[in-house]
mmCIF file of C-alpha atoms in Angstrom:
data_model
loop_
_atom_site.group_PDB
_atom_site.id
_atom_site.type_symbol
_atom_site.label_atom_id
_atom_site.label_comp_id
_atom_site.label_asym_id
_atom_site.label_seq_id
_atom_site.Cartn_x
_atom_site.Cartn_y
_atom_site.Cartn_z
ATOM 1 C CA MET A 1 8.081 -2.492 19.832
ATOM 2 C CA ARG A 2 6.232 -0.804 22.844
ATOM 3 C CA GLU A 3 3.050 -0.643 21.382
ATOM 4 C CA VAL A 4 2.776 -4.174 21.192
ATOM 5 C CA LEU A 5 3.490 -4.453 24.832
ATOM 6 C CA ILE A 6 1.016 -1.722 25.789
ATOM 7 C CA ALA A 7 -1.928 -3.100 24.085
ATOM 8 C CA GLY A 8 -0.928 -6.814 25.609
ATOM 9 C CA ALA A 9 -0.854 -5.185 29.327
ATOM 10 C CA VAL A 10 -4.873 -3.030 28.182
ATOM 11 C CA VAL A 11 -5.643 -6.860 27.285
ATOM 12 C CA LEU A 12 -4.172 -8.456 30.901
ATOM 13 C CA ALA A 13 -5.719 -5.514 32.256
ATOM 14 C CA ALA A 14 -9.387 -6.485 31.045
ATOM 15 C CA ALA A 15 -8.985 -9.775 31.710
ATOM 16 C CA VAL A 16 -8.669 -9.256 35.135
ATOM 17 C CA TYR A 17 -11.561 -6.936 35.182
ATOM 18 C CA LEU A 18 -13.760 -9.470 33.824
ATOM 19 C CA ASN A 19 -12.060 -12.714 35.167
ATOM 20 C CA ASN A 20 -11.947 -14.223 31.200
ATOM 21 C CA ILE A 21 -9.372 -17.297 31.174
ATOM 22 C CA ALA A 22 -9.038 -16.573 27.195
ATOM 23 C CA LEU A 23 -9.025 -13.163 27.427
ATOM 24 C CA LEU A 24 -5.513 -13.540 30.578
ATOM 25 C CA LEU A 25 -4.467 -16.287 27.882
ATOM 26 C CA LEU A 26 -4.415 -13.501 24.737
ATOM 27 C CA GLY A 27 -2.891 -10.394 27.015
ATOM 28 C CA VAL A 28 0.369 -12.594 28.304
ATOM 29 C CA ALA A 29 0.540 -13.711 24.584
ATOM 30 C CA ILE A 30 0.528 -10.301 23.145
ATOM 31 C CA ALA A 31 2.391 -8.688 25.796
ATOM 32 C CA ALA A 32 5.109 -11.503 25.453
ATOM 33 C CA SER A 33 5.152 -10.784 21.975
ATOM 34 C CA GLY A 34 5.602 -7.070 22.136
ATOM 35 C CA ALA A 35 8.859 -8.033 24.789
ATOM 36 C CA ILE A 36 10.403 -9.625 21.703
ATOM 37 C CA LEU A 37 9.670 -6.564 19.946
ATOM 38 C CA SER A 38 10.746 -4.011 22.110
ATOM 39 C CA ALA A 39 13.959 -5.714 24.578
ATOM 40 C CA PRO A 40 16.685 -4.405 24.626
ATOM 41 C CA ALA A 41 19.821 -6.585 22.896
ATOM 42 C CA GLN A 42 21.635 -6.473 26.207
ATOM 43 C CA THR A 43 18.302 -8.532 28.087
ATOM 44 C CA ALA A 44 17.972 -12.308 27.419
ATOM 45 C CA PRO A 45 18.781 -13.359 24.383
ATOM 46 C CA GLU A 46 16.152 -12.658 21.387
ATOM 47 C CA GLU A 47 15.630 -16.810 20.962
ATOM 48 C CA VAL A 48 14.599 -16.603 25.052
ATOM 49 C CA TRP A 49 11.677 -13.872 24.485
ATOM 50 C CA LYS A 50 10.519 -15.755 21.296
ATOM 51 C CA ARG A 51 10.187 -19.279 23.506
ATOM 52 C CA ILE A 52 7.990 -17.344 25.608
ATOM 53 C CA ALA A 53 5.760 -15.513 23.448
ATOM 54 C CA GLU A 54 5.491 -18.781 21.145
ATOM 55 C CA GLY A 55 4.342 -20.673 24.635
ATOM 56 C CA SER A 56 1.852 -18.292 25.528
ATOM 57 C CA TRP A 57 0.014 -18.495 21.669
ATOM 58 C CA VAL A 58 0.067 -22.153 22.287
ATOM 59 C CA ASN A 59 -2.247 -22.086 25.435
ATOM 60 C CA VAL A 60 -4.467 -19.695 22.976
ATOM 61 C CA GLN A 61 -4.527 -21.600 20.312
ATOM 62 C CA LEU A 62 -5.492 -24.498 22.474
ATOM 63 C CA ILE A 63 -8.290 -22.340 22.913
ATOM 64 C CA LEU A 64 -9.389 -22.347 19.159
ATOM 65 C CA GLU A 65 -8.519 -25.477 18.098
ATOM 66 C CA ALA A 66 -11.531 -26.164 20.296
ATOM 67 C CA LEU A 67 -13.863 -24.415 18.305
ATOM 68 C CA PRO A 68 -15.089 -25.694 14.567
ATOM 69 C CA PRO A 69 -13.079 -25.704 11.871
ATOM 70 C CA ALA A 70 -14.440 -22.930 10.500
ATOM 71 C CA ALA A 71 -14.771 -20.480 13.244
ATOM 72 C CA LYS A 72 -13.563 -16.929 12.137
ATOM 73 C CA ALA A 73 -13.552 -13.857 14.015
ATOM 74 C CA TYR A 74 -16.026 -10.887 13.836
ATOM 75 C CA TYR A 75 -14.360 -7.603 14.990
ATOM 76 C CA VAL A 76 -16.407 -5.526 16.683
ATOM 77 C CA PRO A 77 -16.026 -1.728 17.265
ATOM 78 C CA SER A 78 -16.573 -0.101 20.197
ATOM 79 C CA ALA A 79 -19.939 1.608 18.767
ATOM 80 C CA TYR A 80 -21.511 -1.645 19.816
ATOM 81 C CA ALA A 81 -19.183 -2.305 22.658
ATOM 82 C CA PRO A 82 -17.116 -0.968 26.071
ATOM 83 C CA ARG A 83 -14.072 -1.525 23.540
ATOM 84 C CA PRO A 84 -13.588 -2.799 20.102
ATOM 85 C CA LEU A 85 -13.165 -7.105 20.833
ATOM 86 C CA ALA A 86 -13.715 -9.575 18.100
ATOM 87 C CA VAL A 87 -16.241 -12.467 19.167
ATOM 88 C CA VAL A 88 -14.940 -16.446 17.952
ATOM 89 C CA GLY A 89 -17.549 -18.843 17.440
ATOM 90 C CA ALA A 90 -20.805 -17.052 15.916
ATOM 91 C CA PRO A 91 -23.097 -19.452 13.779
ATOM 92 C CA ARG A 92 -23.560 -16.575 11.444
ATOM 93 C CA PRO A 93 -21.919 -13.227 10.330
ATOM 94 C CA PRO A 94 -23.499 -10.784 12.813
ATOM 95 C CA THR A 95 -24.818 -7.330 12.202
ATOM 96 C CA ARG A 96 -24.394 -6.186 16.208
ATOM 97 C CA LEU A 97 -22.955 -7.400 19.417
ATOM 98 C CA ALA A 98 -26.544 -9.839 21.119
ATOM 99 C CA PHE A 99 -25.438 -13.712 21.660
ATOM 100 C CA LYS A 100 -26.519 -15.500 24.358
ATOM 101 C CA ASP A 101 -24.161 -16.566 26.987
ATOM 102 C CA GLY A 102 -21.820 -19.690 26.292
ATOM 103 C CA GLU A 103 -22.341 -18.954 21.927
ATOM 104 C CA VAL A 104 -19.384 -17.168 21.177
ATOM 105 C CA TYR A 105 -15.534 -16.207 22.577
ATOM 106 C CA VAL A 106 -14.664 -13.127 23.149
ATOM 107 C CA PHE A 107 -11.568 -11.985 22.907
ATOM 108 C CA ILE A 108 -9.056 -9.153 22.190
ATOM 109 C CA PRO A 109 -7.425 -9.845 19.216
ATOM 110 C CA PRO A 110 -4.376 -8.080 18.336
ATOM 111 C CA GLY A 111 -5.986 -5.546 16.136
ATOM 112 C CA SER A 112 -8.554 -4.460 18.701
ATOM 113 C CA ALA A 113 -5.873 -4.147 21.442
ATOM 114 C CA LEU A 114 -3.750 -1.823 18.526
ATOM 115 C CA VAL A 115 -6.541 0.144 17.251
ATOM 116 C CA GLU A 116 -6.546 2.094 20.527
ATOM 117 C CA TYR A 117 -3.345 2.891 20.384
ATOM 118 C CA CYS A 118 -3.798 4.598 16.832
ATOM 119 C CA ARG A 119 -7.289 5.911 17.538
ATOM 120 C CA ASP A 120 -6.287 9.737 16.593
ATOM 121 C CA VAL A 121 -5.922 8.335 13.264
ATOM 122 C CA ILE A 122 -9.183 6.991 12.505
ATOM 123 C CA GLY A 123 -11.803 8.982 10.435
ATOM 124 C CA GLU A 124 -14.948 7.872 8.960
ATOM 125 C CA ASP A 125 -13.349 6.410 5.652
ATOM 126 C CA PRO A 126 -12.526 3.025 6.529
ATOM 127 C CA ALA A 127 -9.497 2.696 3.524
ATOM 128 C CA GLU A 128 -7.840 5.599 4.886
ATOM 129 C CA SER A 129 -8.254 4.503 8.550
ATOM 130 C CA VAL A 130 -6.808 1.573 7.588
ATOM 131 C CA ALA A 131 -3.703 2.555 6.501
ATOM 132 C CA ALA A 132 -3.469 5.321 8.958
ATOM 133 C CA CYS A 133 -3.374 2.814 11.687
ATOM 134 C CA LEU A 134 -0.866 0.032 10.039
ATOM 135 C CA ALA A 135 1.467 2.950 9.272
ATOM 136 C CA LYS A 136 1.363 4.290 12.604
ATOM 137 C CA THR A 137 2.537 1.127 14.323
ATOM 138 C CA GLY A 138 4.406 0.012 11.776
ATOM 139 C CA MET A 139 2.626 -3.391 11.539
ATOM 140 C CA ALA A 140 3.097 -2.849 7.474
ATOM 141 C CA LYS A 141 4.903 -1.413 4.312
ATOM 142 C CA ARG A 142 3.900 0.388 1.184
ATOM 143 C CA VAL A 143 0.310 0.256 2.276
ATOM 144 C CA VAL A 144 -2.519 0.342 -0.501
ATOM 145 C CA ALA A 145 -6.170 0.248 0.987
ATOM 146 C CA THR A 146 -9.013 0.980 -0.985
ATOM 147 C CA PRO A 147 -12.680 1.474 -0.391
ATOM 148 C CA MET A 148 -15.336 -1.421 -1.654
ATOM 149 C CA ALA A 149 -19.127 -1.314 -1.722
ATOM 150 C CA ASP A 150 -18.488 -3.890 1.384
ATOM 151 C CA GLY A 151 -15.553 -3.381 2.793
ATOM 152 C CA VAL A 152 -11.365 -2.552 2.326
ATOM 153 C CA ARG A 153 -9.136 -4.223 -0.176
ATOM 154 C CA VAL A 154 -5.481 -3.589 1.665
ATOM 155 C CA GLU A 155 -2.280 -4.443 -0.473
ATOM 156 C CA MET A 156 1.418 -4.152 1.845
ATOM 157 C CA ASP A 157 4.498 -5.895 2.962
ATOM 158 C CA ALA A 158 4.006 -7.361 6.197
ATOM 159 C CA PRO A 159 5.911 -10.399 7.815
ATOM 160 C CA ASP A 160 4.465 -13.357 9.724
ATOM 161 C CA LEU A 161 5.070 -12.609 13.313
ATOM 162 C CA LEU A 162 4.776 -15.298 15.615
ATOM 163 C CA TYR A 163 1.519 -17.177 15.088
ATOM 164 C CA GLY A 164 2.102 -17.587 10.991
ATOM 165 C CA GLY A 165 0.676 -20.525 9.859
ATOM 166 C CA THR A 166 -1.462 -21.192 12.866
ATOM 167 C CA VAL A 167 -5.113 -21.947 13.994
ATOM 168 C CA ALA A 168 -4.784 -18.325 15.346
ATOM 169 C CA GLU A 169 -3.763 -16.933 12.148
ATOM 170 C CA HIS A 170 -6.997 -18.753 10.519
ATOM 171 C CA VAL A 171 -8.870 -17.654 12.976
ATOM 172 C CA PHE A 172 -7.477 -13.576 13.521
ATOM 173 C CA GLY A 173 -5.974 -13.462 10.081
ATOM 174 C CA SER A 174 -2.120 -12.286 10.748
ATOM 175 C CA TRP A 175 -1.533 -9.445 13.102
ATOM 176 C CA ALA A 176 -1.537 -6.775 9.978
ATOM 177 C CA ALA A 177 -4.856 -8.592 8.793
ATOM 178 C CA SER A 178 -5.905 -8.076 12.016
ATOM 179 C CA LEU A 179 -5.615 -4.517 12.899
ATOM 180 C CA ALA A 180 -6.844 -4.080 9.281
ATOM 181 C CA ALA A 181 -10.227 -5.607 9.917
ATOM 182 C CA ALA A 182 -10.483 -3.675 13.583
ATOM 183 C CA ALA A 183 -9.651 -0.110 12.474
ATOM 184 C CA ALA A 184 -12.064 -0.654 9.214
ATOM 185 C CA ALA A 185 -14.985 -1.663 11.482
ATOM 186 C CA GLU A 186 -14.194 1.292 14.123
ATOM 187 C CA ALA A 187 -14.139 3.244 11.493
ATOM 188 C CA ALA A 188 -17.494 2.334 9.499
ATOM 189 C CA LYS A 189 -18.750 1.554 13.049
ATOM 190 C CA ARG A 190 -20.085 -1.558 11.211
ATOM 191 C CA ILE A 191 -18.647 -5.574 12.052
ATOM 192 C CA ALA A 192 -15.776 -6.324 9.885
ATOM 193 C CA TYR A 193 -13.980 -9.601 9.504
ATOM 194 C CA VAL A 194 -11.309 -11.116 6.930
ATOM 195 C CA GLU A 195 -12.691 -12.954 4.068
ATOM 196 C CA GLU A 196 -9.238 -13.858 2.706
ATOM 197 C CA GLU A 197 -5.816 -13.232 2.747
ATOM 198 C CA ARG A 198 -3.324 -13.918 0.000
ATOM 199 C CA LYS A 199 0.393 -14.262 0.366
ATOM 200 C CA GLU A 200 3.295 -14.031 -1.762
ATOM 201 C CA GLY A 201 6.359 -13.278 0.167
ATOM 202 C CA LYS A 202 5.901 -10.203 2.316
ATOM 203 C CA ARG A 203 3.384 -9.071 0.030
ATOM 204 C CA ARG A 204 0.303 -9.877 1.456
ATOM 205 C CA THR A 205 -3.592 -8.956 -0.143
ATOM 206 C CA VAL A 206 -6.258 -9.060 2.465
ATOM 207 C CA LEU A 207 -10.033 -8.525 1.793
ATOM 208 C CA VAL A 208 -12.003 -6.946 4.914
ATOM 209 C CA LYS A 209 -15.808 -7.699 4.647
ATOM 210 C CA PHE A 210 -18.518 -5.913 6.749
ATOM 211 C CA THR A 211 -21.134 -8.100 7.856
#
């Protein structure tokens, strides 16, 4: 999928500019994942691309495994940062981006990277923005996004992509959940996180909460 490849390139550029190793590894992982989804049939076999992407995500997971088991990603909108991103390792859910150096890790996970691609369909309504972003990127089908008092409930059909069942999924949520949280945060101009994600086959129920 070309959008994922572009998102990876954006993260790589940010990593070089910020001289951030964690971002660099994440950018490589996202770009490799995009290469799998968008590579023509006549190039290297799909299994080769898959192995490259899996190796890239292993590097990201090594960083995440060094964090406390309960660590979660908090998705920060561009209202509080130069661009949509996520912080991991915060001692409590933040209401704004204000931490001491060394207290958190800053990442641009798949959802935050893809928000840039679907920015033209993000409005002021978080639920509508989540549904529109998921549809535009093709991350999910049969999406039902319902507003809640403190977040968005999302039901959708979405497959596991590369890091399903790993520590990366625990921290960021699945690719579709990551995008839902990032899009909701961007629309509401509030920090958000994936409070819960349940799977039954390809059907997922995701609860995105605002801090």
